[in-house]
Structure formats: C-alpha cells, structure tokens
GROMACS .gro file of C-alpha atoms in nm:
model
  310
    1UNK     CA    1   1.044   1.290  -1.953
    2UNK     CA    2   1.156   1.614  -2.032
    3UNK     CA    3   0.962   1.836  -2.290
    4UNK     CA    4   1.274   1.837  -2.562
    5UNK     CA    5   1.287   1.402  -2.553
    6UNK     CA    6   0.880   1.426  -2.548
    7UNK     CA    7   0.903   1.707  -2.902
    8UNK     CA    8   1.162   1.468  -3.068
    9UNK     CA    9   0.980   1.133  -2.987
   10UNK     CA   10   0.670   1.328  -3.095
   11UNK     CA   11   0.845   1.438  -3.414
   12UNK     CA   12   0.999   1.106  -3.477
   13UNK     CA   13   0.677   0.912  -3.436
   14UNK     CA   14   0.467   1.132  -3.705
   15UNK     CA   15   0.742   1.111  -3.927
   16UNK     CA   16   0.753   0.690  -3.888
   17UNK     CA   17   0.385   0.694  -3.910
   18UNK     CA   18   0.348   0.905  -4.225
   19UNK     CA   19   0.461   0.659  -4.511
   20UNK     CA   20   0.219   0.389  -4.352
   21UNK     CA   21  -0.086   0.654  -4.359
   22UNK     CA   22  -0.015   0.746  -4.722
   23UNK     CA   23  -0.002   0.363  -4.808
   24UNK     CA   24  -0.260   0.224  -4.604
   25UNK     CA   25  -0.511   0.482  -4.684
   26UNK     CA   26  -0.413   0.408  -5.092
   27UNK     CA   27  -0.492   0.058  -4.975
   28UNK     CA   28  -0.755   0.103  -4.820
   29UNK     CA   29  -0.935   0.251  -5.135
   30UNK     CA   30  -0.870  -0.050  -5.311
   31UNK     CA   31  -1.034  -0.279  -5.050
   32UNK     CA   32  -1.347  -0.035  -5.035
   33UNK     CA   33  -1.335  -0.105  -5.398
   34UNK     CA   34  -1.354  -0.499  -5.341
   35UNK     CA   35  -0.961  -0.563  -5.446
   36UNK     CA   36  -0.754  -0.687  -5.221
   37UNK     CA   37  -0.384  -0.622  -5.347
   38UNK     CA   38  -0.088  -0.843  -5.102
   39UNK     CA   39   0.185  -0.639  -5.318
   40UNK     CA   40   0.212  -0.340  -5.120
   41UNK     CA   41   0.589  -0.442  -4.990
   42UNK     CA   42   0.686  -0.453  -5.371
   43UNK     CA   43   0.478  -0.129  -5.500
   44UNK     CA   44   0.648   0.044  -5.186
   45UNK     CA   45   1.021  -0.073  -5.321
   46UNK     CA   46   0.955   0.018  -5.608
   47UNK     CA   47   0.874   0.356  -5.547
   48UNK     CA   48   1.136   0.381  -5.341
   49UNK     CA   49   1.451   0.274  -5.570
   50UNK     CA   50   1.249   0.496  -5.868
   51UNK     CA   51   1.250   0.801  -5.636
   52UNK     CA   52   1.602   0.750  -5.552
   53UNK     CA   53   1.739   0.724  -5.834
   54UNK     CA   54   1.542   0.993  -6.032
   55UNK     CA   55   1.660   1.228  -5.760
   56UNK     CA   56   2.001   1.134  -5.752
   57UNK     CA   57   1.998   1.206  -6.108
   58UNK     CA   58   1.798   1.520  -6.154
   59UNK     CA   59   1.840   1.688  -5.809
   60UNK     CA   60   1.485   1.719  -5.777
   61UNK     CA   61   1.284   1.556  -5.470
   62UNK     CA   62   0.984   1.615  -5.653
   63UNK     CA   63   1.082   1.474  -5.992
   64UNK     CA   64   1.210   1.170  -5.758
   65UNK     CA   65   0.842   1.177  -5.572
   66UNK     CA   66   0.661   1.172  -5.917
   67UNK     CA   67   0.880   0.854  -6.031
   68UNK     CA   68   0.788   0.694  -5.736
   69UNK     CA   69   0.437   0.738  -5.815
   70UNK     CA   70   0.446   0.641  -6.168
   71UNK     CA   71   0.657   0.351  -6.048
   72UNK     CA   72   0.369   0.201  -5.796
   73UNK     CA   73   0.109   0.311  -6.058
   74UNK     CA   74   0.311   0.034  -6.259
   75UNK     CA   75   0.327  -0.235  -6.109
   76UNK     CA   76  -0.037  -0.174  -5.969
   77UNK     CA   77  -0.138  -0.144  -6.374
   78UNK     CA   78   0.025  -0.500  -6.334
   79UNK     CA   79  -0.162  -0.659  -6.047
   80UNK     CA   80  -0.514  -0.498  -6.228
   81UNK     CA   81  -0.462  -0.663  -6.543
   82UNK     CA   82  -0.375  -1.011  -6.425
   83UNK     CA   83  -0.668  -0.981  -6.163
   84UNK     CA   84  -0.908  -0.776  -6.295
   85UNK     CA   85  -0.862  -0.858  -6.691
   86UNK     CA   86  -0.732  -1.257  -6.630
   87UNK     CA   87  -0.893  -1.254  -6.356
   88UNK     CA   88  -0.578  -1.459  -6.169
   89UNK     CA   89  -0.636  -1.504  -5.821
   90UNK     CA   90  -0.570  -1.157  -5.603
   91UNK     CA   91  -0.432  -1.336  -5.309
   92UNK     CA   92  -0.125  -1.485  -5.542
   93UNK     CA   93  -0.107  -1.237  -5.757
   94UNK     CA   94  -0.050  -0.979  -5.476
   95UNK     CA   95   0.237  -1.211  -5.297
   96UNK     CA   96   0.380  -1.236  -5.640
   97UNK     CA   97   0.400  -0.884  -5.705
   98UNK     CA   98   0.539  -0.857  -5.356
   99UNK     CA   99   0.786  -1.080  -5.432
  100UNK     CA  100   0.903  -0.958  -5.769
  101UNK     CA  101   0.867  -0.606  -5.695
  102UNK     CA  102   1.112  -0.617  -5.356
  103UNK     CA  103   1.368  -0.793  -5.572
  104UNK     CA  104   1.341  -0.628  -5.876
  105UNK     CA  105   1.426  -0.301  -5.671
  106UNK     CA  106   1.742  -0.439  -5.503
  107UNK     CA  107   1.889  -0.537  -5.846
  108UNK     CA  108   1.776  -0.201  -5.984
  109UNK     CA  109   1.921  -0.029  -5.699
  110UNK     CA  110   2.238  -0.174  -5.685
  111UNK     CA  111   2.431   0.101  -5.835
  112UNK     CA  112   2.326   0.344  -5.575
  113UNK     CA  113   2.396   0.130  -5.298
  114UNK     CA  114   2.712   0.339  -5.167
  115UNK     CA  115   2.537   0.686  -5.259
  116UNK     CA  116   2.379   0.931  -5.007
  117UNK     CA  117   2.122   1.244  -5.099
  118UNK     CA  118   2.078   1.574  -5.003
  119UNK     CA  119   1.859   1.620  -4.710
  120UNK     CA  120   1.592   1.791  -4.828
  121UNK     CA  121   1.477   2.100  -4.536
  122UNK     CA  122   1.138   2.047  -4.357
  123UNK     CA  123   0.860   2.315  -4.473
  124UNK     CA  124   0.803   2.529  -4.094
  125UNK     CA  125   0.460   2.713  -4.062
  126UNK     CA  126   0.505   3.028  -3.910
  127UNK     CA  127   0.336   3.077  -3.558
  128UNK     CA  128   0.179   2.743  -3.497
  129UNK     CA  129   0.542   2.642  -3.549
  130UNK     CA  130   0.614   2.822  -3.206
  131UNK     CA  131   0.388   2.635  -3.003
  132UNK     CA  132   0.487   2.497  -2.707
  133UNK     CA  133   0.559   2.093  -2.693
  134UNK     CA  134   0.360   2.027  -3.019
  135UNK     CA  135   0.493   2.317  -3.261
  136UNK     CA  136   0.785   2.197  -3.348
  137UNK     CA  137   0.712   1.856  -3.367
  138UNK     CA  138   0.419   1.848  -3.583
  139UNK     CA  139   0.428   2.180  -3.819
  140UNK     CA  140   0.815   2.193  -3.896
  141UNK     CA  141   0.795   1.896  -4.092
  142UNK     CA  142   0.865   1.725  -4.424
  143UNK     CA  143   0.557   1.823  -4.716
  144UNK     CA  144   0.475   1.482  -4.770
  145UNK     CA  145   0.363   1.486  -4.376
  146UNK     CA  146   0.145   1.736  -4.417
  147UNK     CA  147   0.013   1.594  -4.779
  148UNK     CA  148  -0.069   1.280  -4.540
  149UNK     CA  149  -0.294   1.457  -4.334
  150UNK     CA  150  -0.474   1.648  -4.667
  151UNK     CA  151  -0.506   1.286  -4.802
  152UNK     CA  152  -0.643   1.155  -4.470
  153UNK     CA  153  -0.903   1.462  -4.483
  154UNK     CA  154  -1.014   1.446  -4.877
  155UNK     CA  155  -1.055   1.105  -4.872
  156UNK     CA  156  -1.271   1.124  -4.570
  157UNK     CA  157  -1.495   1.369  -4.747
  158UNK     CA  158  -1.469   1.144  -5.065
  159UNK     CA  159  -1.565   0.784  -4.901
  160UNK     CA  160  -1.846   0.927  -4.685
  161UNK     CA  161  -1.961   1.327  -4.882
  162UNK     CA  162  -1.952   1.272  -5.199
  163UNK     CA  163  -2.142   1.048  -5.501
  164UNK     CA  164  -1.810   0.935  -5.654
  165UNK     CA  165  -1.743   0.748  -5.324
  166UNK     CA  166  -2.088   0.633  -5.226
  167UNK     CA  167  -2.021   0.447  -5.588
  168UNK     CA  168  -1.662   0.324  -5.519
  169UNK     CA  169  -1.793   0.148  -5.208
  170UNK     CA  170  -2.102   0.006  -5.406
  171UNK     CA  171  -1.896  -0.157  -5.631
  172UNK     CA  172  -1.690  -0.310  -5.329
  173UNK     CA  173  -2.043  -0.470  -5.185
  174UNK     CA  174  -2.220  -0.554  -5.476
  175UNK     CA  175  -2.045  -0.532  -5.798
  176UNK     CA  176  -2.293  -0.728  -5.999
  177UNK     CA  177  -2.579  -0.465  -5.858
  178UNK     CA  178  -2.373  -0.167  -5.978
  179UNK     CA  179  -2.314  -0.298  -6.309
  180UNK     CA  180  -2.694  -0.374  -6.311
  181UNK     CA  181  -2.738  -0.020  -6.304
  182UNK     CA  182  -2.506   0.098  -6.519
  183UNK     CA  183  -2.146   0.175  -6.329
  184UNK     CA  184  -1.840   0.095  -6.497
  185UNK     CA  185  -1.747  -0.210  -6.265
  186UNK     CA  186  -1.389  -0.279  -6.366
  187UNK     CA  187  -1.293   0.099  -6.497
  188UNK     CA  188  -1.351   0.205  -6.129
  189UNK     CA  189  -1.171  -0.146  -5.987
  190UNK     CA  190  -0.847  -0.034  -6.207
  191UNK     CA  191  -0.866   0.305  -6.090
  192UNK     CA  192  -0.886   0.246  -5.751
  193UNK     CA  193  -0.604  -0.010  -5.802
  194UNK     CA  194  -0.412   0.281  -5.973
  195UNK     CA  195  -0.471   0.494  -5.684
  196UNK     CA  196  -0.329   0.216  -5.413
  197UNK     CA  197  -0.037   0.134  -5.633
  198UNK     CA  198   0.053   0.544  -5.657
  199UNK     CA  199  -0.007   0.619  -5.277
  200UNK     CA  200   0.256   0.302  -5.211
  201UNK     CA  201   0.496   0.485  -5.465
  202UNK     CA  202   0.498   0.786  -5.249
  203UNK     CA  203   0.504   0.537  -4.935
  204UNK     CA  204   0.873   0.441  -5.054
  205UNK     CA  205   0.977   0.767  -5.195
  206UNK     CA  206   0.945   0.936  -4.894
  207UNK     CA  207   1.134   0.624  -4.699
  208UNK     CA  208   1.431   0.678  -4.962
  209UNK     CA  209   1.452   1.068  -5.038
  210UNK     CA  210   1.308   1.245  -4.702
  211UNK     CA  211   1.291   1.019  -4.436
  212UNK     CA  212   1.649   0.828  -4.476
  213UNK     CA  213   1.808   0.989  -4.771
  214UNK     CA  214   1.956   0.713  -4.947
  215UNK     CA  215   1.877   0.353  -5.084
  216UNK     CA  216   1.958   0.012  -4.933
  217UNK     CA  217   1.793  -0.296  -5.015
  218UNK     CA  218   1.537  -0.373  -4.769
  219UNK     CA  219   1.464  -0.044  -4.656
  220UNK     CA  220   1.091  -0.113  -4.653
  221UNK     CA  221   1.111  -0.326  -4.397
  222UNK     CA  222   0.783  -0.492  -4.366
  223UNK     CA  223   0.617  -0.149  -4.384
  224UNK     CA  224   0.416  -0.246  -4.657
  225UNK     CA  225   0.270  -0.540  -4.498
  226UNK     CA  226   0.241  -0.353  -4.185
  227UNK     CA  227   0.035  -0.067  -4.376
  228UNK     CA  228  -0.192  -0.390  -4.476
  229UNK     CA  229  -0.247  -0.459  -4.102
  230UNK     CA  230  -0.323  -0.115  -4.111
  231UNK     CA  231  -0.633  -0.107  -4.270
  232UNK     CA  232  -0.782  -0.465  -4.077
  233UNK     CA  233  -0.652  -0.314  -3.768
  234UNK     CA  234  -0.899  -0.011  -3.867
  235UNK     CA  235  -1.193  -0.262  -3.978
  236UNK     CA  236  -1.158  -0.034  -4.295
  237UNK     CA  237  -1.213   0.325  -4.162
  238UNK     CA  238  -0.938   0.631  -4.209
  239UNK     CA  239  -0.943   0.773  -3.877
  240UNK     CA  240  -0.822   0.431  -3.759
  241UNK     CA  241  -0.628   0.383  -3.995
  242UNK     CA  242  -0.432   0.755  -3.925
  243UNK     CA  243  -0.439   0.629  -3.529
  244UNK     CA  244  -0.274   0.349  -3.640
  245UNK     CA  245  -0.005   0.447  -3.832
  246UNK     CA  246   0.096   0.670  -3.538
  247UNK     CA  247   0.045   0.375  -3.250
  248UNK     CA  248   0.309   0.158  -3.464
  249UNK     CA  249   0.539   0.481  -3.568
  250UNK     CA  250   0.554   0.543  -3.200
  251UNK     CA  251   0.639   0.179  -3.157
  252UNK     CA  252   0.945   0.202  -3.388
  253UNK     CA  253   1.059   0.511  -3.228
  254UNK     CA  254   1.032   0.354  -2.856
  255UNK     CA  255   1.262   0.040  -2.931
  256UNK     CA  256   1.520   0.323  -3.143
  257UNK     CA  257   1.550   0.549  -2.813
  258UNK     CA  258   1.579   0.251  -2.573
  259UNK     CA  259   1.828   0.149  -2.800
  260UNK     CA  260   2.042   0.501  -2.825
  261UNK     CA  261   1.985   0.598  -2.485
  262UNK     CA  262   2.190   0.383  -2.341
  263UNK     CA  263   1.950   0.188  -2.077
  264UNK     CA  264   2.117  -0.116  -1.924
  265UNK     CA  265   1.844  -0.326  -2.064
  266UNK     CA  266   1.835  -0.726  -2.051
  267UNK     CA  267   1.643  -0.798  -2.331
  268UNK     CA  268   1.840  -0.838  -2.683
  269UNK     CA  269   1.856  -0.544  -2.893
  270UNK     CA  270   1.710  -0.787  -3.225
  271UNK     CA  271   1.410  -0.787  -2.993
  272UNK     CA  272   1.328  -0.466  -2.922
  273UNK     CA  273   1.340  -0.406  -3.325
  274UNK     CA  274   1.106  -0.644  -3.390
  275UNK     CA  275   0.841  -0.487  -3.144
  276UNK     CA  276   0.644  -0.321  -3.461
  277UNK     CA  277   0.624  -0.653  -3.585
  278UNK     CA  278   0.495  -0.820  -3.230
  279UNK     CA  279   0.270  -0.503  -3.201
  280UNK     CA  280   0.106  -0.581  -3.560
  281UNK     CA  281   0.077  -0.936  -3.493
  282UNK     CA  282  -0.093  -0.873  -3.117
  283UNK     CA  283  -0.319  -0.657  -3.288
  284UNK     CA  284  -0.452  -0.847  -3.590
  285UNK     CA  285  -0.513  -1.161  -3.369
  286UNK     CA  286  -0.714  -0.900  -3.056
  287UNK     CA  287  -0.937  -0.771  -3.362
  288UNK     CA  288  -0.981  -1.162  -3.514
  289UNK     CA  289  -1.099  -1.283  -3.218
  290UNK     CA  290  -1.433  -1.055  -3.278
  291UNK     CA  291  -1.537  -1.172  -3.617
  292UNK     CA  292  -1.847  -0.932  -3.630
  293UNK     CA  293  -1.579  -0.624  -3.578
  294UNK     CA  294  -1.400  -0.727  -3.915
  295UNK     CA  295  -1.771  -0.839  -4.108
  296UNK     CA  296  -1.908  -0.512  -3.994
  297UNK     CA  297  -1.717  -0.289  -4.195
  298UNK     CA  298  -1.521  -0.537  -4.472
  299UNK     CA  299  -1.680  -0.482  -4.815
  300UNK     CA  300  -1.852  -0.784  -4.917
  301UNK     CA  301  -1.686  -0.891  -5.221
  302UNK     CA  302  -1.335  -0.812  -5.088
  303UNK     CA  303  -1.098  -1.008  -5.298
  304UNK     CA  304  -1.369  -1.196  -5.520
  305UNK     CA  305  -1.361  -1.141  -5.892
  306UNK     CA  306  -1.590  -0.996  -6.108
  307UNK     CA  307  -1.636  -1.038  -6.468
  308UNK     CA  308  -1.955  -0.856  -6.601
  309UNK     CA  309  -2.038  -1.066  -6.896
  310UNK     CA  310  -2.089  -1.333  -6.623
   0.00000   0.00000   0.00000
C-alpha cells in the first residue's frame, strides 16, 4: 500500500466513523442515565432531511446543522414523554420512533430528492496539516470531525471529573436512591434524553450536508442501529466507543475500495456492502458470550422505569 491509498483510506475511515461517534456517544449518555432509546435510526433521519432542507433553503450549513439538532431534540422530547411521563415501555417506544421517524423523513424529503448541495470546504490546520501520512488525513477535515473528538474529550471529563456526571450515572444505577436524596430523577432522565436525541440530529446532518451532500431516502443506512451496537460493543465507555466507530468506518471504507479498485473478486458485490453489518453482528454476539463484560459496566436500571411517587 502506497502512502497516498493509506492517507485517503485513513481520511475516508474518520470521516465514516465520525457521525457514529457523535451518535453513539449522545446515546451513550442516555444509557448512563438508565434510558434506553431504540429510535436512534429515526432521530438520525430526521436530522438529516431537517438539515437538508434548511440548508438548501438558507445556504447555511450551520443553520442546516442547528435544524438537525432541534429536529432529534424533537422527536427525543417525544420518546421522553411517552417513557418517562406515560411511562410506555422504552423498548417499543424506541422501535416506534424508529419506525415513524425513518418514514416520516422520506415523505418529508421527497421534494429534494433530485437536488444536490454545495460541498461545503474542510477546515485545514496549519502545520500539523503538513504532516507526513496522518496530516492530511486527520486535520484537513470537515468541523463536525473535529467537534467529534471535543465531544469525545468533554464528555470524558464530564462522566468521570465532574459532580454533574457522578449524578447522571447515579441516577442510571439507582434512581430511587437519588431521588431519596434529593436529585431531580426525571428532569435529568429528559435531559439526557434531549442530549441523545440532539447528538443523533447532528449524526444525520452531517450524513446529508458534509459527508454526501444531498438527501435520499435511506441514507442512514442502519447507522443508527449500528451507533447502538456502538455503545454495547464498548460495555458503555467513550474511548471504546471512539475505537469503535473507527473499526466499523474502516469497515465501510474497505468493502467501497475493493469495490472501486477494480479487484477480480469472487464474492458478490451486495456482500461486501453488508460487511459493517456482519462486523456489528460478529461483535455483539463475541461480547454476549461474556455476560460479566456487559453487567460490569451496564447501569443497573437500564431501560426500567421510574416514577418517584412510587
């Protein structure tokens, strides 16, 4: 492998990984928070379309990023108050939102179906830019790449430094003890929901206005139940969870430059783009087979509801 092919596989692969760190870290927040939200796949459409379409309109990437936030901080306000005001079951509340969120965005985005953005230019840090292999792969790249790696690093410091996040994951062990002592159970359950639904908003607005600059339905692909893997696949921790992303972005990338290079290859070419999938399904059944990896690090009342007055 020459060192041009290893830079663009190397560029490729953060830039495949970064919507799944941005999601599964937003996830991952509401799991440490005892919530377990299935409707990443629709939050992450959603966002998407929104973005599109606000940018189409406005010529603004950023106005289009915002809408994609405040489009997965929607339909997240949805799965919180049937789950944590109803209290509905999180497990079919999340495929529902799923569901209704992927085809709500396909009928939304129909009229841009035939219309292609801008490319918006990569931001290129002087200097470490000009290193040798890695410089141009990994600091000439899209904003929302490097805004991955700042959210990787805060929330870090915010599970495991600070008091805000010491209570966040009390409330995901023992919600009835931090009530007992006063914590806002539910306020903090919404908010981290909030937070999940607005990282998957910027998931799928960086899939629709930076990564492929357009909308088509389906785009998602199964990211946002791959960026659920994610965060099993890291038994909940967000250094895993960034070596993750990058293991299955490097995944996609293979099975696209097998495919354009032009290998005589026997296996079918619907095979080799289904390798993320095989890779995520390997993976999740490796880690099951060790149920005291999972235990050891899955907040105890993942998915259980809590009502305080109980």
């Amino acid at each position: 492998m020459d060192a041009s092919l290893f830079t663009s596989m190397l560029f490729a692969t953060v830039v495949a990984g970064t919507p799944l760190i941005i999601v599964a870290l937003g996830l991952l927040v509401n799991e440490k928070a005892g919530v377990l939200n299935l409707g990443a796949e629709g939050m992450m459409a959603m966002g998407a379309v929104a973005a599109f379409a606000v940018t189409h309109e406005s010529g603004n990437p950023w106005l289009g990023v915002a809408a994609g936030l405040g489009a997965g901080m929607a339909m997240a306000a949805l799965f919180g108050i049937l789950t944590l005001t109803l209290m509905a079951n999180q497990v079919a509340s999340g495929l529902a939102l799923a569901i209704f969120g992927v085809g709500l965005a396909a009928f939304v985005g129909k009229p841009y179906e035939a219309v292609a953005l801008q490319a918006v230019p990569p931001i290129r840090i002087p200097f470490i830019a000009d290193l040798p292999l890695i410089g141009e792969a990994l600091y000439n790249q899209q904003a929302l790449v490097y805004f991955s790696w700042a959210l990787f690093w805060g929330l870090l410091w915010f599970l495991h430094r600070s008091r805000a996040g010491l209570v966040l994951r009390a409330v995901g062990e023992s919600p009835a003890s931090a009530h007992a002592i006063g914590y806002p159970v539910i306020r903090i359950r919404y908010l981290a929901v909030l937070f999940g639904g607005a990282m998957a908003g910027i998931g799928g607005a960086f899939l629709s206005v930076f990564y492929t600059p357009m909308w088509a339905e389906g785009m998602v692909a199964g990211r946002g139940w791959i960026a659920l893997a994610l965060v099993v696949f890291a038994t909940w921790r967000p250094l895993r969870v960034m070596v993750g992303a990058y293991l299955f972005g490097g995944v996609m990338i293979t099975q696209l430059f097998i495919q354009g290079s032009g290998l005589q290859i026997d296996f079918p070419s619907q095979l080799l783009s289904s390798l993320p999938y095989w890779a995520t399904i390997v993976v999740l059944v490796a880690i099951s087979r060790n149920r005291n990896t999972i235990r050891l690090n899955s907040p105890v009342s993942l998915g259980k509801p809590y009502r305080p007055d109980a």
